Amino acid sequence: MQNEVLDMAKQSTPPVAVTTLSLMGIQLSDWVYIFTLIYLFLQIIHLGRKLFRK
């Protein structure tokens, strides 16, 4: 039963996220830019830490 609930929650996450972001007044394309910048920033930090540890 619990696994079914988790599966349903996972499936509904993307549509809920898109609806929530649209209701906040920010277009989906703008959110793609924002999340891409965040992802790139996190990748730069991860790579920097990895290189400096060696």
CSV table of N, CA and C in Angstrom, one decimal:
chain,number,residue,atom,x,y,z
A,1,MET,N,0.8,-1.2,0.0
A,1,MET,CA,0.0,0.0,0.0
A,1,MET,C,0.9,1.3,0.0
A,2,GLN,N,1.9,1.3,0.8
A,2,GLN,CA,2.7,2.5,0.9
A,2,GLN,C,3.5,2.7,-0.4
A,3,ASN,N,4.0,1.6,-1.0
A,3,ASN,CA,4.7,1.7,-2.2
A,3,ASN,C,3.8,2.3,-3.3
A,4,GLU,N,2.5,1.9,-3.3
A,4,GLU,CA,1.6,2.5,-4.3
A,4,GLU,C,1.4,4.0,-4.1
A,5,VAL,N,1.4,4.4,-2.9
A,5,VAL,CA,1.2,5.8,-2.6
A,5,VAL,C,2.5,6.6,-3.1
A,6,LEU,N,3.6,6.0,-2.8
A,6,LEU,CA,4.9,6.7,-3.2
A,6,LEU,C,5.0,6.7,-4.8
A,7,ASP,N,4.6,5.7,-5.4
A,7,ASP,CA,4.6,5.6,-6.9
A,7,ASP,C,3.7,6.7,-7.5
A,8,MET,N,2.5,6.8,-6.9
A,8,MET,CA,1.5,7.8,-7.4
A,8,MET,C,2.1,9.2,-7.1
A,9,ALA,N,2.7,9.4,-6.0
A,9,ALA,CA,3.3,10.8,-5.7
A,9,ALA,C,4.4,11.1,-6.7
A,10,LYS,N,5.3,10.1,-7.0
A,10,LYS,CA,6.3,10.3,-8.0
A,10,LYS,C,5.8,10.7,-9.3
A,11,GLN,N,4.7,10.1,-9.7
A,11,GLN,CA,4.1,10.3,-11.1
A,11,GLN,C,3.5,11.7,-11.1
A,12,SER,N,3.0,12.2,-10.0
A,12,SER,CA,2.2,13.5,-10.1
A,12,SER,C,3.1,14.7,-9.8
A,13,THR,N,4.4,14.4,-9.4
A,13,THR,CA,5.3,15.5,-9.1
A,13,THR,C,5.5,16.5,-10.3
A,14,PRO,N,5.9,16.0,-11.5
A,14,PRO,CA,6.1,17.0,-12.6
A,14,PRO,C,4.9,17.9,-12.9
A,15,PRO,N,3.7,17.3,-13.1
A,15,PRO,CA,2.6,18.2,-13.4
A,15,PRO,C,2.3,19.2,-12.2
A,16,VAL,N,2.4,18.8,-11.0
A,16,VAL,CA,2.2,19.7,-9.9
A,16,VAL,C,3.2,20.8,-9.9
A,17,ALA,N,4.5,20.4,-10.1
A,17,ALA,CA,5.6,21.4,-10.1
A,17,ALA,C,5.3,22.5,-11.2
A,18,VAL,N,4.9,22.0,-12.4
A,18,VAL,CA,4.7,23.0,-13.5
A,18,VAL,C,3.5,23.9,-13.2
A,19,THR,N,2.5,23.3,-12.7
A,19,THR,CA,1.3,24.1,-12.3
A,19,THR,C,1.6,25.2,-11.2
A,20,THR,N,2.4,24.7,-10.2
A,20,THR,CA,2.8,25.6,-9.1
A,20,THR,C,3.6,26.8,-9.7
A,21,LEU,N,4.6,26.4,-10.5
A,21,LEU,CA,5.5,27.5,-11.0
A,21,LEU,C,4.7,28.4,-11.9
A,22,SER,N,3.8,27.9,-12.7
A,22,SER,CA,3.0,28.8,-13.6
A,22,SER,C,2.1,29.7,-12.7
A,23,LEU,N,1.6,29.2,-11.6
A,23,LEU,CA,0.8,30.1,-10.8
A,23,LEU,C,1.6,31.2,-10.1
A,24,MET,N,2.8,30.9,-9.9
A,24,MET,CA,3.7,32.0,-9.3
A,24,MET,C,4.0,33.1,-10.2
A,25,GLY,N,3.6,33.0,-11.5
A,25,GLY,CA,3.8,34.1,-12.4
A,25,GLY,C,5.1,34.0,-13.2
A,26,ILE,N,5.8,32.9,-13.1
A,26,ILE,CA,7.1,32.8,-13.8
A,26,ILE,C,6.8,31.7,-14.9
A,27,GLN,N,7.2,32.0,-16.1
A,27,GLN,CA,7.0,31.0,-17.2
A,27,GLN,C,7.9,29.8,-17.0
A,28,LEU,N,7.5,28.7,-17.6
A,28,LEU,CA,8.3,27.5,-17.5
A,28,LEU,C,9.6,27.6,-18.1
A,29,SER,N,9.7,28.3,-19.2
A,29,SER,CA,11.0,28.5,-19.9
A,29,SER,C,12.0,29.3,-19.0
A,30,ASP,N,11.5,30.2,-18.2
A,30,ASP,CA,12.4,30.9,-17.3
A,30,ASP,C,12.9,30.0,-16.2
A,31,TRP,N,12.0,29.1,-15.7
A,31,TRP,CA,12.4,28.2,-14.7
A,31,TRP,C,13.5,27.2,-15.2
A,32,VAL,N,13.4,26.9,-16.5
A,32,VAL,CA,14.4,26.0,-17.1
A,32,VAL,C,15.7,26.7,-17.0
A,33,TYR,N,15.8,28.0,-17.4
A,33,TYR,CA,17.0,28.7,-17.3
A,33,TYR,C,17.6,28.8,-15.8
A,34,ILE,N,16.7,29.0,-14.9
A,34,ILE,CA,17.1,29.1,-13.5
A,34,ILE,C,17.6,27.8,-13.0
A,35,PHE,N,16.9,26.7,-13.3
A,35,PHE,CA,17.4,25.4,-12.8
A,35,PHE,C,18.7,25.0,-13.5
A,36,THR,N,18.8,25.4,-14.8
A,36,THR,CA,20.1,25.0,-15.5
A,36,THR,C,21.2,25.8,-14.9
A,37,LEU,N,21.1,27.0,-14.5
A,37,LEU,CA,22.1,27.8,-13.9
A,37,LEU,C,22.5,27.2,-12.5
A,38,ILE,N,21.5,26.8,-11.8
A,38,ILE,CA,21.7,26.1,-10.5
A,38,ILE,C,22.5,24.8,-10.7
A,39,TYR,N,22.1,24.0,-11.7
A,39,TYR,CA,22.7,22.8,-11.9
A,39,TYR,C,24.2,23.0,-12.3
A,40,LEU,N,24.4,23.9,-13.2
A,40,LEU,CA,25.8,24.2,-13.6
A,40,LEU,C,26.6,24.7,-12.5
A,41,PHE,N,26.1,25.5,-11.6
A,41,PHE,CA,26.8,26.0,-10.4
A,41,PHE,C,27.2,24.8,-9.5
A,42,LEU,N,26.2,23.9,-9.3
A,42,LEU,CA,26.5,22.8,-8.4
A,42,LEU,C,27.6,21.9,-9.1
A,43,GLN,N,27.5,21.7,-10.4
A,43,GLN,CA,28.5,20.9,-11.1
A,43,GLN,C,29.9,21.5,-11.0
A,44,ILE,N,30.0,22.8,-11.1
A,44,ILE,CA,31.3,23.5,-10.9
A,44,ILE,C,31.8,23.3,-9.5
A,45,ILE,N,31.0,23.5,-8.5
A,45,ILE,CA,31.4,23.3,-7.2
A,45,ILE,C,31.9,21.8,-7.0
A,46,HIS,N,31.1,20.9,-7.5
A,46,HIS,CA,31.5,19.5,-7.3
A,46,HIS,C,32.9,19.2,-8.0
A,47,LEU,N,33.0,19.6,-9.2
A,47,LEU,CA,34.3,19.4,-9.9
A,47,LEU,C,35.5,20.1,-9.2
A,48,GLY,N,35.2,21.3,-8.7
A,48,GLY,CA,36.3,22.0,-8.0
A,48,GLY,C,36.7,21.3,-6.8
A,49,ARG,N,35.8,20.8,-6.0
A,49,ARG,CA,36.1,20.1,-4.8
A,49,ARG,C,36.9,18.8,-5.1
A,50,LYS,N,36.4,18.2,-6.2
A,50,LYS,CA,37.1,16.9,-6.6
A,50,LYS,C,38.5,17.1,-7.1
A,51,LEU,N,38.7,18.2,-7.8
A,51,LEU,CA,40.1,18.5,-8.3
A,51,LEU,C,41.0,19.0,-7.1
A,52,PHE,N,40.5,19.7,-6.2
A,52,PHE,CA,41.4,20.2,-5.1
A,52,PHE,C,41.6,19.2,-4.0
A,53,ARG,N,40.9,18.1,-4.0
A,53,ARG,CA,41.1,17.1,-3.0
A,53,ARG,C,42.4,16.2,-3.5
A,54,LYS,N,42.6,16.2,-4.8
A,54,LYS,CA,43.7,15.4,-5.2
A,54,LYS,C,45.0,16.2,-5.1
